CSV table of C-alpha atoms in Angstrom, one decimal:
chain,number,residue,atom,x,y,z
A,30,ARG,CA,13.5,-16.4,-15.8
A,31,THR,CA,15.3,-16.5,-12.5
A,32,GLU,CA,18.4,-14.7,-13.9
A,33,GLY,CA,16.2,-12.0,-15.2
A,34,ARG,CA,14.6,-11.5,-11.8
A,35,GLU,CA,17.9,-11.4,-10.0
A,36,GLY,CA,19.1,-8.8,-12.5
A,37,ALA,CA,16.0,-6.8,-11.9
A,38,ALA,CA,16.6,-7.0,-8.1
A,39,ARG,CA,20.2,-5.8,-8.6
A,40,ARG,CA,19.2,-2.9,-10.9
A,41,SER,CA,16.6,-1.8,-8.3
A,42,ARG,CA,19.4,-1.4,-5.6
A,43,SER,CA,21.7,0.7,-7.6
A,44,GLY,CA,21.3,3.4,-10.2
A,45,ILE,CA,23.4,5.7,-12.4
A,46,ALA,CA,26.7,6.7,-10.7
A,47,GLY,CA,25.8,4.6,-7.6
A,48,GLU,CA,22.6,6.5,-6.8
A,49,PRO,CA,20.0,4.3,-5.3
A,50,VAL,CA,17.0,3.6,-7.3
A,51,LYS,CA,13.4,3.5,-5.7
A,52,PRO,CA,11.7,1.0,-7.7
A,53,LEU,CA,8.4,1.4,-5.9
A,54,GLU,CA,8.4,5.3,-5.8
A,55,GLY,CA,4.9,6.5,-6.5
A,56,LYS,CA,3.3,3.2,-5.4
A,57,ILE,CA,0.7,3.2,-2.6
A,58,ALA,CA,0.9,0.4,0.0
A,59,VAL,CA,-1.3,-0.5,2.9
A,60,VAL,CA,0.3,-2.8,5.5
A,61,THR,CA,-2.1,-4.1,8.3
A,62,GLY,CA,-0.7,-5.0,11.8
A,63,ALA,CA,2.5,-3.0,11.2
A,64,SER,CA,3.1,-1.7,14.7
A,65,ARG,CA,5.7,-4.5,15.1
A,66,GLY,CA,6.7,-8.0,13.8
A,67,VAL,CA,6.3,-9.1,10.3
A,68,GLY,CA,3.9,-6.2,9.4
A,69,LYS,CA,6.5,-3.7,10.5
A,70,GLY,CA,9.2,-5.4,8.5
A,71,ILE,CA,7.0,-5.4,5.4
A,72,ALA,CA,6.4,-1.7,5.9
A,73,LEU,CA,10.2,-1.0,6.2
A,74,GLY,CA,11.0,-3.0,3.0
A,75,LEU,CA,8.4,-1.2,1.0
A,76,GLY,CA,9.6,2.1,2.3
A,77,GLU,CA,13.2,1.2,1.6
A,78,ALA,CA,12.0,0.7,-2.1
A,79,GLY,CA,10.4,4.2,-2.1
A,80,ALA,CA,6.7,3.5,-1.6
A,81,THR,CA,4.2,5.5,0.3
A,82,VAL,CA,3.1,3.2,3.0
A,83,TYR,CA,0.0,3.5,5.1
A,84,VAL,CA,0.9,1.8,8.4
A,85,THR,CA,-2.1,0.4,10.3
A,86,GLY,CA,-2.5,-1.3,13.6
A,87,ARG,CA,-3.9,-0.7,17.1
A,88,THR,CA,-0.9,0.5,19.0
A,89,THR,CA,-0.4,4.2,19.2
A,90,GLU,CA,1.5,4.5,22.5
A,91,GLU,CA,4.7,2.9,23.4
A,92,GLY,CA,4.2,0.3,26.1
A,93,HIS,CA,0.6,-0.2,25.3
A,94,GLY,CA,1.0,-3.0,22.7
A,95,PRO,CA,-0.3,-6.5,23.3
A,96,GLU,CA,1.6,-8.2,26.2
A,97,LYS,CA,3.5,-4.9,26.4
A,98,LEU,CA,5.5,-5.6,23.3
A,99,PRO,CA,7.4,-2.6,22.0
A,100,GLY,CA,6.5,-0.7,18.7
A,101,THR,CA,3.8,1.6,17.5
A,102,ILE,CA,2.3,2.6,14.2
A,103,HIS,CA,3.8,6.0,14.5
A,104,ALA,CA,7.3,4.6,15.1
A,105,THR,CA,7.0,2.4,12.1
A,106,ALA,CA,5.8,5.2,9.9
A,107,GLU,CA,8.8,7.4,11.0
A,108,GLU,CA,11.3,4.6,10.1
A,109,VAL,CA,9.6,4.1,6.7
A,110,SER,CA,10.1,7.8,5.9
A,111,ALA,CA,13.6,7.7,7.2
A,112,LEU,CA,14.4,5.0,4.8
A,113,GLY,CA,13.3,7.1,1.8
A,114,GLY,CA,9.5,6.1,1.5
A,115,LYS,CA,6.7,8.1,3.0
A,116,GLY,CA,5.2,6.5,6.1
A,117,ILE,CA,1.6,7.5,7.3
A,118,ALA,CA,0.2,5.9,10.5
A,119,LEU,CA,-3.5,5.2,10.6
A,120,ARG,CA,-4.9,3.8,13.9
A,121,CYS,CA,-7.1,0.8,13.1
A,122,ASP,CA,-8.5,-2.3,14.9
A,123,HIS,CA,-8.8,-4.7,12.1
A,124,CYS,CA,-11.4,-6.6,14.1
A,125,ASN,CA,-13.7,-3.6,13.6
A,126,ASP,CA,-15.1,-3.6,10.1
A,127,GLU,CA,-16.0,0.0,10.2
A,128,GLU,CA,-12.5,1.1,11.2
A,129,THR,CA,-11.2,-0.9,8.4
A,130,LYS,CA,-13.4,0.7,5.9
A,131,ALA,CA,-12.6,4.2,7.3
A,132,ILE,CA,-8.9,3.8,6.8
A,133,PHE,CA,-9.2,2.6,3.2
A,134,GLN,CA,-11.7,5.5,2.5
A,135,GLN,CA,-8.9,7.8,3.7
A,136,VAL,CA,-6.2,6.1,1.5
A,137,ILE,CA,-8.3,6.4,-1.6
A,138,ALA,CA,-9.4,10.0,-0.7
A,139,GLU,CA,-5.7,11.1,-0.4
A,140,THR,CA,-4.2,9.0,-3.2
A,141,GLY,CA,-6.9,7.7,-5.5
A,142,ARG,CA,-5.3,4.2,-5.7
A,143,ILE,CA,-3.9,1.1,-3.8
A,144,ASN,CA,-1.1,-0.7,-5.4
A,145,ILE,CA,-0.1,-3.1,-2.7
A,146,LEU,CA,-1.9,-4.6,0.2
A,147,ALA,CA,-0.1,-6.6,2.8
A,148,ASN,CA,-2.2,-8.4,5.3
A,149,ALA,CA,0.0,-8.9,8.4
A,150,ALA,CA,-2.7,-8.2,11.2
A,151,TRP,CA,-2.7,-11.2,13.5
A,152,GLY,CA,-3.9,-11.7,17.1
A,153,GLY,CA,-3.2,-15.4,17.4
A,154,TYR,CA,0.0,-15.3,19.2
A,155,GLU,CA,-1.4,-13.4,22.2
A,156,GLY,CA,-2.0,-15.2,25.5
A,157,MET,CA,0.3,-18.3,24.8
A,158,ILE,CA,0.7,-18.5,28.6
A,159,GLU,CA,-2.4,-18.6,30.7
A,160,ASN,CA,-2.5,-18.6,34.5
A,161,GLY,CA,1.2,-19.4,34.3
A,162,GLU,CA,0.8,-22.3,32.0
A,163,PHE,CA,2.1,-22.5,28.4
A,164,THR,CA,-1.1,-23.7,26.7
A,165,TRP,CA,-0.3,-22.9,23.0
A,166,THR,CA,0.7,-26.6,22.2
A,167,GLN,CA,-1.9,-28.4,24.1
A,168,PRO,CA,-4.2,-30.7,22.2
A,169,PHE,CA,-7.4,-29.1,20.9
A,170,TRP,CA,-9.7,-30.6,23.7
A,171,LYS,CA,-7.4,-28.9,26.3
A,172,GLN,CA,-7.0,-25.6,24.5
A,173,PRO,CA,-8.8,-22.5,26.0
A,174,LEU,CA,-11.8,-22.1,23.8
A,175,TRP,CA,-11.2,-18.2,23.5
A,176,ARG,CA,-8.1,-19.0,21.3
A,177,TRP,CA,-10.2,-19.7,18.2
A,178,ASP,CA,-11.5,-16.2,18.0
A,179,PRO,CA,-8.1,-14.3,17.8
A,180,MET,CA,-6.9,-16.6,15.2
A,181,PHE,CA,-9.9,-16.1,12.9
A,182,ASP,CA,-11.2,-12.5,13.8
A,183,ALA,CA,-7.8,-10.8,13.9
A,184,GLY,CA,-6.3,-13.1,11.3
A,185,VAL,CA,-8.6,-14.6,8.6
A,186,ARG,CA,-11.5,-12.2,8.8
A,187,ALA,CA,-9.4,-9.2,9.0
A,188,CYS,CA,-7.5,-10.4,5.9
A,189,PHE,CA,-10.7,-11.1,4.1
A,190,VAL,CA,-12.3,-7.7,5.0
A,191,ALA,CA,-9.2,-5.7,4.0
A,192,SER,CA,-8.8,-7.6,0.8
A,193,ALA,CA,-12.4,-7.2,-0.2
A,194,ILE,CA,-12.3,-3.4,0.3
A,195,ALA,CA,-8.9,-2.9,-1.4
A,196,ALA,CA,-9.9,-5.3,-4.3
A,197,ARG,CA,-12.7,-2.9,-5.4
A,198,THR,CA,-10.1,-0.1,-6.1
A,199,MET,CA,-7.6,-2.6,-7.6
A,200,VAL,CA,-10.2,-4.0,-9.9
A,201,ALA,CA,-11.1,-0.6,-11.1
A,202,GLN,CA,-7.5,0.2,-11.8
A,203,LYS,CA,-6.9,-3.2,-13.2
A,204,SER,CA,-3.7,-3.8,-11.2
A,205,GLY,CA,-2.7,-4.6,-7.7
A,206,LEU,CA,-0.9,-7.0,-5.4
A,207,ILE,CA,-2.4,-8.5,-2.2
A,208,VAL,CA,0.1,-10.4,0.0
A,209,ASN,CA,-1.5,-12.6,2.8
A,210,VAL,CA,1.1,-13.6,5.5
A,211,SER,CA,0.5,-17.3,6.3
A,212,PHE,CA,2.7,-20.2,7.5
A,213,TRP,CA,3.5,-23.9,7.1
A,214,ALA,CA,0.9,-24.6,9.7
A,215,SER,CA,-1.7,-24.8,7.0
A,216,GLN,CA,0.1,-27.9,5.7
A,217,LYS,CA,1.6,-29.6,8.8
A,218,HIS,CA,0.6,-29.7,12.4
A,219,ILE,CA,2.4,-27.0,14.1
A,220,GLY,CA,1.4,-25.4,17.4
A,221,ASN,CA,-2.2,-26.3,17.7
A,222,VAL,CA,-5.3,-27.2,15.7
A,223,ALA,CA,-6.8,-23.8,15.6
A,224,TYR,CA,-3.6,-22.3,14.2
A,225,GLY,CA,-3.5,-24.7,11.5
A,226,ALA,CA,-7.0,-24.2,10.6
A,227,ALA,CA,-6.5,-20.5,10.5
A,228,LYS,CA,-3.5,-20.7,8.2
A,229,ALA,CA,-5.2,-23.3,5.9
A,230,ALA,CA,-8.2,-20.9,5.6
A,231,THR,CA,-5.8,-18.1,4.6
A,232,ASP,CA,-4.2,-20.2,1.9
A,233,LYS,CA,-7.6,-21.3,0.5
A,234,MET,CA,-8.8,-17.7,0.6
A,235,THR,CA,-5.7,-16.7,-1.4
A,236,ARG,CA,-6.1,-19.2,-4.1
A,237,ASP,CA,-9.9,-18.4,-4.5
A,238,MET,CA,-9.3,-14.6,-4.5
A,239,ALA,CA,-6.6,-15.0,-7.1
A,240,GLU,CA,-9.0,-17.0,-9.3
A,241,GLU,CA,-11.7,-14.4,-9.2
A,242,LEU,CA,-9.2,-11.4,-9.5
A,243,ARG,CA,-7.1,-13.0,-12.3
A,244,ALA,CA,-9.1,-11.2,-15.1
A,245,TYR,CA,-8.4,-7.9,-13.5
A,246,ASN,CA,-4.6,-8.3,-13.4
A,247,VAL,CA,-4.7,-8.3,-9.5
A,248,VAL,CA,-2.2,-10.8,-8.0
A,249,VAL,CA,-2.9,-12.6,-4.7
A,250,VAL,CA,-0.2,-14.7,-2.9
A,251,SER,CA,0.3,-16.3,0.4
A,252,LEU,CA,3.7,-15.7,1.9
A,253,TYR,CA,5.5,-18.0,4.3
A,254,PRO,CA,8.1,-16.4,6.5
A,255,GLY,CA,10.7,-18.6,8.3
A,256,LEU,CA,11.7,-18.2,12.0
A,257,VAL,CA,11.5,-14.3,12.2
A,258,ARG,CA,13.2,-12.3,14.9
A,259,THR,CA,10.0,-10.4,15.9
A,260,GLU,CA,9.7,-8.6,19.2
A,261,GLY,CA,7.6,-11.6,20.4
A,262,VAL,CA,10.0,-14.2,19.3
A,263,MET,CA,12.9,-12.5,20.9
A,264,ARG,CA,11.4,-12.7,24.2
A,265,PHE,CA,12.3,-16.5,23.9
A,266,ALA,CA,15.6,-16.1,22.2
A,267,GLN,CA,17.5,-18.1,24.8
A,268,PHE,CA,15.4,-21.1,24.0
A,269,LEU,CA,15.6,-20.9,20.2
A,270,ASP,CA,18.1,-21.7,17.5
A,271,LEU,CA,18.3,-18.4,15.6
A,272,SER,CA,21.1,-19.5,13.3
A,273,ASN,CA,18.9,-19.7,10.2
A,274,SER,CA,16.4,-17.0,11.4
A,275,GLU,CA,15.1,-14.0,9.4
A,276,SER,CA,14.6,-10.2,10.3
A,277,PRO,CA,11.3,-8.8,9.8
A,278,TRP,CA,12.9,-6.4,7.4
A,279,PHE,CA,14.1,-9.4,5.2
A,280,ILE,CA,10.5,-10.2,4.7
A,281,GLY,CA,9.7,-6.7,3.7
A,282,ARG,CA,12.6,-6.6,1.2
A,283,THR,CA,11.2,-9.8,-0.3
A,284,VAL,CA,7.7,-8.2,-0.6
A,285,ALA,CA,9.2,-5.2,-2.3
A,286,ALA,CA,11.0,-7.3,-4.8
A,287,LEU,CA,8.0,-9.2,-5.5
A,288,ALA,CA,5.9,-6.0,-6.1
A,289,GLY,CA,8.5,-4.8,-8.5
A,290,ASP,CA,8.6,-8.2,-10.5
A,291,PRO,CA,7.4,-7.7,-14.0
A,292,GLU,CA,6.5,-11.3,-14.2
A,293,ILE,CA,4.6,-11.2,-11.0
A,294,VAL,CA,1.2,-12.3,-12.6
A,295,GLN,CA,2.6,-15.8,-13.1
A,296,ARG,CA,2.8,-16.3,-9.2
A,297,THR,CA,-0.9,-15.4,-8.5
A,298,GLY,CA,-2.7,-17.9,-6.2
A,299,GLN,CA,0.7,-19.4,-5.0
A,300,VAL,CA,2.2,-20.1,-1.7
A,301,LEU,CA,5.5,-18.5,-1.7
A,302,VAL,CA,8.4,-19.1,0.9
A,303,ALA,CA,10.0,-15.8,1.7
A,304,ALA,CA,13.6,-17.1,1.8
A,305,GLN,CA,13.2,-19.0,-1.4
A,306,LEU,CA,11.8,-16.0,-3.2
A,307,ALA,CA,14.4,-13.9,-1.9
A,308,ALA,CA,17.2,-16.3,-3.1
A,309,GLY,CA,15.6,-16.0,-6.6
A,310,TYR,CA,15.8,-12.2,-6.5
A,311,GLY,CA,19.3,-12.3,-5.0
A,312,LEU,CA,18.4,-10.6,-1.7
A,313,ALA,CA,20.2,-10.8,1.6
A,314,ASP,CA,19.0,-10.0,5.1
A,315,THR,CA,20.1,-6.9,6.9
A,316,ASP,CA,23.0,-8.7,8.4
A,317,GLY,CA,24.2,-9.8,4.9
A,318,LYS,CA,23.1,-13.4,5.5
A,319,ARG,CA,21.0,-15.4,3.1
A,320,PRO,CA,18.6,-17.6,5.2
A,321,LYS,CA,17.9,-21.0,3.9
A,322,PRO,CA,14.4,-21.6,2.9
A,323,LEU,CA,12.5,-23.9,5.2
A,324,THR,CA,10.6,-26.9,3.5
A,325,LEU,CA,7.7,-29.0,4.8
A,326,ASP,CA,10.1,-31.6,6.1
A,327,SER,CA,12.5,-29.2,7.9
A,328,VAL,CA,9.7,-27.0,9.4
A,329,ARG,CA,8.7,-27.5,13.1
């Protein structure tokens, strides 16, 4: 089975007379939280594979992102198109259900379908430093109480609402893929209690969504990136060991390969480690490296 997947991945990257094949050409994808970070990387990977990608997020002007991080939905959409896909930017605050409904209504009106939804919207990493103090790793009784809401509103709830709306179309078309970006914190204490609770909720939601959607050939998975060189992470690069890190685009390439896997239905409801999945598909990162998959024992 693994050999078959690796062969499919290789075939997707080269065509007749060396012409690149776009395995996701004609597919419609929505990627939430794609102004930057893992969401942007997923959008790029899907665009590289030829998909039409609706790039959603809050940031429309450079320099106006959370904590002034670089990136906008428009810049991501332009990069998607430059890679051979079609990028379309839609401004959306996924904490606002009406805005979320509106962008999906627009996608359906314009295309009539949704093949892939990647839920990468996440507000939980904002405000790690409060009044000059790094509070992210403090015990729960010392944590600022406001931290719970960004985890669950811009993370768990945003994922639930987007999935619920997209699923209506996927059920009707009897096909689709929903990827929920999660992390090892669901299984091991990492960072803080609220973070672990949010990721555990995401994984449980994935399993239950998969169970209810199984009969309609709609696949739902949780995806665990490793240490990803996002704009936020790279602010602290001098303090980190990046030797086994991953680019955001690497995560996107993995999602694109997953979306094109003819045996994908066997993975529904599962937690998938991005680097392990990439190894099975024979994928390398943009720098040619092949990151080693993290495990429960190795992750910090």
